[in-house]
Amino acid sequence: NNANTLSFVVAKDDINPLLDVTFDGRHIMDGDLVSANPSILITSTDENKFLLQEDDSKMVLEIQEPGASNFVQVPFGAEATFFPAIDKNNRARIEYKPSNLQTGTYILKVQSEDASNNQAGTVEYIISFNVDKNQTVTQFYPYPNPVTNGMKFVFTLTGEDIPDDIRVKIANSNGRVVKEVTRAELGNIHIGNNITDWTWDGRDQYGDMLANGPYFYTVTVKNNGENVKLRESKGDSSFKNQTGVIYLLR
């Protein structure tokens, strides 16, 4: 018979979990506009593959509504659902879907703690966001302008619904429309600040390269057949009769 003694040390888990917060699938800047019915996803990911994040009390979600001075904890239930970690990825999450938020500024505060009581941060994650239930849209701004290789449109949209009809018409100096773009072509559009997936490379409707020079564009935004109200922005003075200018320079 043989015997052996082996010494080993169990290191304490002192690594904090990683917290991530997205609104409708995107990371926002502090104070950004979001939908009145946002889908907010909060994830807490921990490196420990053995002590899973399963305790819902270790993820705390609080919100401060417009005009309020205090935060209120959001209970898990109809609007907020906790999903525990279930595998070695050790990722717990909260799906928070508040509905029919009123116009104003909200502040979200989130903290998570792993099974070893390590907090995600020494202070809570805090971000403010704005809701404007009035349906408006800013002018569409070309970026970059002048255009050398490719250009996208940048704009801001508010309200509760995405407009069902958006059309961009680009015309040459003679007034002939050389390119028309629909909402579907512009790509994913959301409430808040947008930059189009679509990129204009200076070609016309038939794929032919256009000559250098100024091109004039108009944008029509409608929902249920009615024009969406124009939202004021700093660059409005560069538009004449709702017409903007793109300079093609290659």
mmCIF file of C-alpha atoms in Angstrom:
data_model
loop_
_atom_site.group_PDB
_atom_site.id
_atom_site.type_symbol
_atom_site.label_atom_id
_atom_site.label_comp_id
_atom_site.label_asym_id
_atom_site.label_seq_id
_atom_site.Cartn_x
_atom_site.Cartn_y
_atom_site.Cartn_z
ATOM 1 C CA ASN A 1 0.000 0.000 0.000
ATOM 2 C CA ASN A 2 1.187 3.510 -0.829
ATOM 3 C CA ALA A 3 0.248 6.945 0.388
ATOM 4 C CA ASN A 4 1.047 10.365 -0.968
ATOM 5 C CA THR A 5 0.407 13.877 0.207
ATOM 6 C CA LEU A 6 -0.309 16.648 -2.299
ATOM 7 C CA SER A 7 -0.645 20.261 -1.316
ATOM 8 C CA PHE A 8 -2.713 22.711 -3.310
ATOM 9 C CA VAL A 9 -4.107 26.196 -2.887
ATOM 10 C CA VAL A 10 -7.595 27.290 -3.857
ATOM 11 C CA ALA A 11 -7.470 30.884 -4.967
ATOM 12 C CA LYS A 12 -10.292 33.188 -3.972
ATOM 13 C CA ASP A 13 -12.542 34.367 -6.787
ATOM 14 C CA ASP A 14 -11.968 38.119 -6.773
ATOM 15 C CA ILE A 15 -12.658 38.938 -10.448
ATOM 16 C CA ASN A 16 -15.713 41.093 -11.046
ATOM 17 C CA PRO A 17 -18.413 40.198 -13.592
ATOM 18 C CA LEU A 18 -18.757 42.259 -16.758
ATOM 19 C CA LEU A 19 -21.943 44.288 -17.146
ATOM 20 C CA ASP A 20 -23.408 45.300 -20.508
ATOM 21 C CA VAL A 21 -26.535 47.342 -21.298
ATOM 22 C CA THR A 22 -28.158 47.805 -24.710
ATOM 23 C CA PHE A 23 -31.320 49.563 -25.887
ATOM 24 C CA ASP A 24 -33.103 47.895 -28.802
ATOM 25 C CA GLY A 25 -29.908 46.024 -29.598
ATOM 26 C CA ARG A 26 -27.527 48.992 -29.534
ATOM 27 C CA HIS A 27 -25.325 50.834 -27.090
ATOM 28 C CA ILE A 28 -26.450 54.413 -26.562
ATOM 29 C CA MET A 29 -24.700 57.572 -25.441
ATOM 30 C CA ASP A 30 -25.802 59.286 -22.265
ATOM 31 C CA GLY A 31 -28.922 61.356 -22.998
ATOM 32 C CA ASP A 32 -29.761 59.665 -26.319
ATOM 33 C CA LEU A 33 -33.322 59.417 -27.591
ATOM 34 C CA VAL A 34 -34.955 55.982 -27.434
ATOM 35 C CA SER A 35 -38.339 54.480 -28.196
ATOM 36 C CA ALA A 36 -41.280 54.893 -25.811
ATOM 37 C CA ASN A 37 -41.399 51.080 -25.793
ATOM 38 C CA PRO A 38 -37.719 50.131 -25.593
ATOM 39 C CA SER A 39 -36.288 46.648 -25.209
ATOM 40 C CA ILE A 40 -33.457 47.005 -22.692
ATOM 41 C CA LEU A 41 -31.089 44.066 -22.275
ATOM 42 C CA ILE A 42 -28.770 43.900 -19.254
ATOM 43 C CA THR A 43 -26.203 41.086 -19.173
ATOM 44 C CA SER A 44 -23.757 40.111 -16.434
ATOM 45 C CA THR A 45 -20.963 37.767 -17.555
ATOM 46 C CA ASP A 46 -18.590 36.136 -15.063
ATOM 47 C CA GLU A 47 -15.370 34.211 -15.757
ATOM 48 C CA ASN A 48 -16.074 31.619 -13.039
ATOM 49 C CA LYS A 49 -17.363 28.512 -14.819
ATOM 50 C CA PHE A 50 -18.378 26.696 -11.628
ATOM 51 C CA LEU A 51 -20.252 29.267 -9.537
ATOM 52 C CA LEU A 52 -23.053 30.285 -11.862
ATOM 53 C CA GLN A 53 -25.002 33.513 -11.530
ATOM 54 C CA GLU A 54 -28.377 32.106 -10.559
ATOM 55 C CA ASP A 55 -29.559 34.442 -7.788
ATOM 56 C CA ASP A 56 -31.898 37.174 -9.062
ATOM 57 C CA SER A 57 -31.232 39.302 -5.966
ATOM 58 C CA LYS A 58 -27.688 39.884 -7.215
ATOM 59 C CA MET A 59 -28.837 41.870 -10.244
ATOM 60 C CA VAL A 60 -30.501 45.134 -9.266
ATOM 61 C CA LEU A 61 -32.277 47.414 -11.721
ATOM 62 C CA GLU A 62 -33.500 50.876 -10.727
ATOM 63 C CA ILE A 63 -35.058 53.735 -12.656
ATOM 64 C CA GLN A 64 -35.691 57.411 -12.022
ATOM 65 C CA GLU A 65 -38.629 58.796 -13.970
ATOM 66 C CA PRO A 66 -38.989 62.364 -15.313
ATOM 67 C CA GLY A 67 -39.536 64.871 -12.515
ATOM 68 C CA ALA A 68 -38.717 62.360 -9.764
ATOM 69 C CA SER A 69 -35.865 62.836 -7.307
ATOM 70 C CA ASN A 70 -35.452 59.212 -6.252
ATOM 71 C CA PHE A 71 -34.721 55.904 -7.927
ATOM 72 C CA VAL A 72 -37.276 53.108 -7.730
ATOM 73 C CA GLN A 73 -36.231 49.459 -7.954
ATOM 74 C CA VAL A 74 -37.827 47.635 -10.860
ATOM 75 C CA PRO A 75 -39.328 44.348 -9.666
ATOM 76 C CA PHE A 76 -39.102 41.208 -11.734
ATOM 77 C CA GLY A 77 -42.467 40.462 -13.269
ATOM 78 C CA ALA A 78 -44.427 41.741 -16.249
ATOM 79 C CA GLU A 79 -41.879 44.253 -17.575
ATOM 80 C CA ALA A 80 -38.564 42.902 -16.269
ATOM 81 C CA THR A 81 -37.564 39.226 -16.476
ATOM 82 C CA PHE A 82 -34.474 37.645 -14.918
ATOM 83 C CA PHE A 83 -32.762 34.780 -16.729
ATOM 84 C CA PRO A 84 -30.096 32.912 -14.685
ATOM 85 C CA ALA A 85 -26.838 31.646 -16.140
ATOM 86 C CA ILE A 86 -27.254 28.044 -17.347
ATOM 87 C CA ASP A 87 -23.870 27.010 -18.747
ATOM 88 C CA LYS A 88 -20.123 27.625 -18.511
ATOM 89 C CA ASN A 89 -20.497 30.989 -20.248
ATOM 90 C CA ASN A 90 -21.985 32.099 -16.911
ATOM 91 C CA ARG A 91 -24.068 34.889 -18.380
ATOM 92 C CA ALA A 92 -27.140 36.066 -16.498
ATOM 93 C CA ARG A 93 -29.448 38.646 -18.004
ATOM 94 C CA ILE A 94 -32.431 40.887 -17.447
ATOM 95 C CA GLU A 95 -34.835 41.679 -20.252
ATOM 96 C CA TYR A 96 -36.554 44.938 -19.365
ATOM 97 C CA LYS A 97 -39.403 46.071 -21.624
ATOM 98 C CA PRO A 98 -41.175 49.108 -20.178
ATOM 99 C CA SER A 99 -44.190 50.145 -22.222
ATOM 100 C CA ASN A 100 -45.739 53.480 -23.118
ATOM 101 C CA LEU A 101 -43.083 55.639 -21.462
ATOM 102 C CA GLN A 102 -44.040 59.303 -21.251
ATOM 103 C CA THR A 103 -42.021 62.148 -22.753
ATOM 104 C CA GLY A 104 -39.057 63.157 -20.606
ATOM 105 C CA THR A 105 -35.651 62.174 -19.286
ATOM 106 C CA TYR A 106 -35.158 58.856 -17.490
ATOM 107 C CA ILE A 107 -32.121 57.596 -15.573
ATOM 108 C CA LEU A 108 -31.319 53.889 -15.418
ATOM 109 C CA LYS A 109 -29.106 52.437 -12.681
ATOM 110 C CA VAL A 110 -27.835 48.849 -12.772
ATOM 111 C CA GLN A 111 -25.545 46.738 -10.600
ATOM 112 C CA SER A 112 -24.676 43.055 -10.674
ATOM 113 C CA GLU A 113 -22.804 40.750 -8.297
ATOM 114 C CA ASP A 114 -21.437 37.283 -8.982
ATOM 115 C CA ALA A 115 -21.823 34.211 -6.752
ATOM 116 C CA SER A 116 -18.624 35.201 -4.897
ATOM 117 C CA ASN A 117 -20.068 38.630 -4.076
ATOM 118 C CA ASN A 118 -17.830 40.510 -6.514
ATOM 119 C CA GLN A 119 -19.651 43.544 -7.875
ATOM 120 C CA ALA A 120 -19.420 44.546 -11.527
ATOM 121 C CA GLY A 121 -18.133 47.966 -10.474
ATOM 122 C CA THR A 122 -17.368 49.992 -7.383
ATOM 123 C CA VAL A 123 -20.344 52.165 -8.355
ATOM 124 C CA GLU A 124 -23.494 51.337 -10.284
ATOM 125 C CA TYR A 125 -23.750 51.691 -14.048
ATOM 126 C CA ILE A 126 -25.854 54.800 -14.651
ATOM 127 C CA ILE A 127 -27.142 56.143 -17.958
ATOM 128 C CA SER A 128 -29.833 58.665 -18.855
ATOM 129 C CA PHE A 129 -32.091 58.427 -21.888
ATOM 130 C CA ASN A 130 -34.795 60.590 -23.387
ATOM 131 C CA VAL A 131 -38.237 59.757 -24.722
ATOM 132 C CA ASP A 132 -40.190 62.056 -27.048
ATOM 133 C CA LYS A 133 -43.570 60.636 -28.010
ATOM 134 C CA ASN A 134 -44.144 63.339 -30.627
ATOM 135 C CA GLN A 135 -43.356 61.928 -34.050
ATOM 136 C CA THR A 136 -40.731 64.129 -35.684
ATOM 137 C CA VAL A 137 -37.716 63.768 -37.933
ATOM 138 C CA THR A 138 -34.741 66.038 -38.547
ATOM 139 C CA GLN A 139 -33.312 66.857 -41.914
ATOM 140 C CA PHE A 140 -31.223 64.087 -43.468
ATOM 141 C CA TYR A 141 -27.578 65.163 -43.382
ATOM 142 C CA PRO A 142 -25.089 63.661 -45.861
ATOM 143 C CA TYR A 143 -21.859 62.416 -44.305
ATOM 144 C CA PRO A 144 -19.204 62.928 -45.415
ATOM 145 C CA ASN A 145 -19.886 65.858 -47.719
ATOM 146 C CA PRO A 146 -18.181 66.372 -50.204
ATOM 147 C CA VAL A 147 -18.394 62.721 -51.222
ATOM 148 C CA THR A 148 -15.280 60.978 -52.476
ATOM 149 C CA ASN A 149 -15.872 57.257 -51.943
ATOM 150 C CA GLY A 150 -19.188 56.830 -50.157
ATOM 151 C CA MET A 151 -21.807 58.774 -48.221
ATOM 152 C CA LYS A 152 -24.483 57.896 -45.671
ATOM 153 C CA PHE A 153 -27.376 59.930 -44.279
ATOM 154 C CA VAL A 154 -27.511 60.931 -40.617
ATOM 155 C CA PHE A 155 -30.813 61.919 -38.986
ATOM 156 C CA THR A 156 -32.824 61.776 -35.767
ATOM 157 C CA LEU A 157 -36.278 60.235 -35.393
ATOM 158 C CA THR A 158 -38.666 60.555 -32.446
ATOM 159 C CA GLY A 159 -42.080 59.101 -31.652
ATOM 160 C CA GLU A 160 -43.531 55.687 -30.984
ATOM 161 C CA ASP A 161 -43.521 54.221 -34.504
ATOM 162 C CA ILE A 162 -41.074 53.985 -37.374
ATOM 163 C CA PRO A 163 -42.514 55.842 -40.390
ATOM 164 C CA ASP A 164 -43.773 53.429 -43.042
ATOM 165 C CA ASP A 165 -42.744 55.555 -46.032
ATOM 166 C CA ILE A 166 -39.332 57.221 -46.454
ATOM 167 C CA ARG A 167 -38.114 58.309 -49.882
ATOM 168 C CA VAL A 168 -34.929 60.101 -50.875
ATOM 169 C CA LYS A 169 -34.633 61.643 -54.338
ATOM 170 C CA ILE A 170 -31.276 62.841 -55.638
ATOM 171 C CA ALA A 171 -31.301 65.123 -58.700
ATOM 172 C CA ASN A 172 -28.627 66.742 -60.856
ATOM 173 C CA SER A 173 -28.310 70.482 -61.439
ATOM 174 C CA ASN A 174 -30.879 70.245 -64.254
ATOM 175 C CA GLY A 175 -33.478 68.845 -61.881
ATOM 176 C CA ARG A 176 -33.455 65.330 -63.320
ATOM 177 C CA VAL A 177 -33.773 62.635 -60.647
ATOM 178 C CA VAL A 178 -30.746 60.359 -60.937
ATOM 179 C CA LYS A 179 -31.261 58.227 -57.842
ATOM 180 C CA GLU A 180 -34.257 57.318 -55.687
ATOM 181 C CA VAL A 181 -33.936 55.430 -52.412
ATOM 182 C CA THR A 182 -36.746 53.822 -50.387
ATOM 183 C CA ARG A 183 -37.033 53.076 -46.687
ATOM 184 C CA ALA A 184 -36.209 49.416 -47.267
ATOM 185 C CA GLU A 185 -32.962 50.329 -49.024
ATOM 186 C CA LEU A 186 -31.876 52.670 -46.223
ATOM 187 C CA GLY A 187 -31.566 49.650 -43.898
ATOM 188 C CA ASN A 188 -32.320 49.349 -40.200
ATOM 189 C CA ILE A 189 -34.036 52.437 -38.772
ATOM 190 C CA HIS A 190 -34.829 53.036 -35.113
ATOM 191 C CA ILE A 191 -36.140 55.761 -32.824
ATOM 192 C CA GLY A 192 -33.243 58.058 -31.912
ATOM 193 C CA ASN A 193 -30.069 58.954 -33.795
ATOM 194 C CA ASN A 194 -29.631 57.076 -37.068
ATOM 195 C CA ILE A 195 -26.949 56.566 -39.661
ATOM 196 C CA THR A 196 -28.142 54.652 -42.705
ATOM 197 C CA ASP A 197 -26.849 51.227 -43.632
ATOM 198 C CA TRP A 198 -27.201 52.365 -47.222
ATOM 199 C CA THR A 199 -24.183 54.091 -48.764
ATOM 200 C CA TRP A 200 -24.234 56.206 -51.920
ATOM 201 C CA ASP A 201 -21.157 55.726 -54.084
ATOM 202 C CA GLY A 202 -21.995 58.389 -56.655
ATOM 203 C CA ARG A 203 -23.815 56.125 -59.107
ATOM 204 C CA ASP A 204 -27.193 56.722 -60.673
ATOM 205 C CA GLN A 205 -30.266 54.510 -60.684
ATOM 206 C CA TYR A 206 -28.732 52.302 -63.389
ATOM 207 C CA GLY A 207 -25.332 51.871 -61.746
ATOM 208 C CA ASP A 208 -23.481 54.371 -63.933
ATOM 209 C CA MET A 209 -20.931 56.670 -62.309
ATOM 210 C CA LEU A 210 -22.101 60.281 -62.157
ATOM 211 C CA ALA A 211 -19.960 63.304 -62.948
ATOM 212 C CA ASN A 212 -18.449 65.438 -60.217
ATOM 213 C CA GLY A 213 -20.458 68.423 -59.059
ATOM 214 C CA PRO A 214 -23.418 69.396 -56.868
ATOM 215 C CA TYR A 215 -26.485 67.166 -56.534
ATOM 216 C CA PHE A 216 -29.713 68.207 -54.858
ATOM 217 C CA TYR A 217 -31.804 65.904 -52.724
ATOM 218 C CA THR A 218 -35.189 65.934 -51.041
ATOM 219 C CA VAL A 219 -36.514 63.563 -48.389
ATOM 220 C CA THR A 220 -40.157 62.646 -47.834
ATOM 221 C CA VAL A 221 -41.091 60.971 -44.548
ATOM 222 C CA LYS A 222 -44.674 59.802 -44.025
ATOM 223 C CA ASN A 223 -46.548 57.601 -41.610
ATOM 224 C CA ASN A 224 -50.038 56.346 -42.388
ATOM 225 C CA GLY A 225 -50.136 58.718 -45.350
ATOM 226 C CA GLU A 226 -49.327 61.870 -43.356
ATOM 227 C CA ASN A 227 -46.100 63.865 -43.452
ATOM 228 C CA VAL A 228 -43.972 63.532 -40.325
ATOM 229 C CA LYS A 229 -43.303 66.877 -38.645
ATOM 230 C CA LEU A 230 -39.831 68.341 -39.120
ATOM 231 C CA ARG A 231 -37.718 68.495 -35.963
ATOM 232 C CA GLU A 232 -35.486 71.551 -35.683
ATOM 233 C CA SER A 233 -31.734 71.002 -35.736
ATOM 234 C CA LYS A 234 -28.626 73.164 -35.919
ATOM 235 C CA GLY A 235 -27.980 72.575 -39.620
ATOM 236 C CA ASP A 236 -31.414 73.626 -40.897
ATOM 237 C CA SER A 237 -30.022 76.852 -42.408
ATOM 238 C CA SER A 238 -28.142 74.831 -45.048
ATOM 239 C CA PHE A 239 -31.440 73.629 -46.562
ATOM 240 C CA LYS A 240 -33.545 75.690 -48.959
ATOM 241 C CA ASN A 241 -37.163 74.663 -49.466
ATOM 242 C CA GLN A 242 -36.369 71.349 -47.727
ATOM 243 C CA THR A 243 -33.674 70.650 -50.335
ATOM 244 C CA GLY A 244 -30.114 69.746 -49.412
ATOM 245 C CA VAL A 245 -26.936 69.656 -51.471
ATOM 246 C CA ILE A 246 -24.436 66.820 -51.906
ATOM 247 C CA TYR A 247 -21.092 67.612 -53.513
ATOM 248 C CA LEU A 248 -19.642 64.737 -55.487
ATOM 249 C CA LEU A 249 -15.862 65.054 -55.701
ATOM 250 C CA ARG A 250 -13.723 62.089 -56.669
#
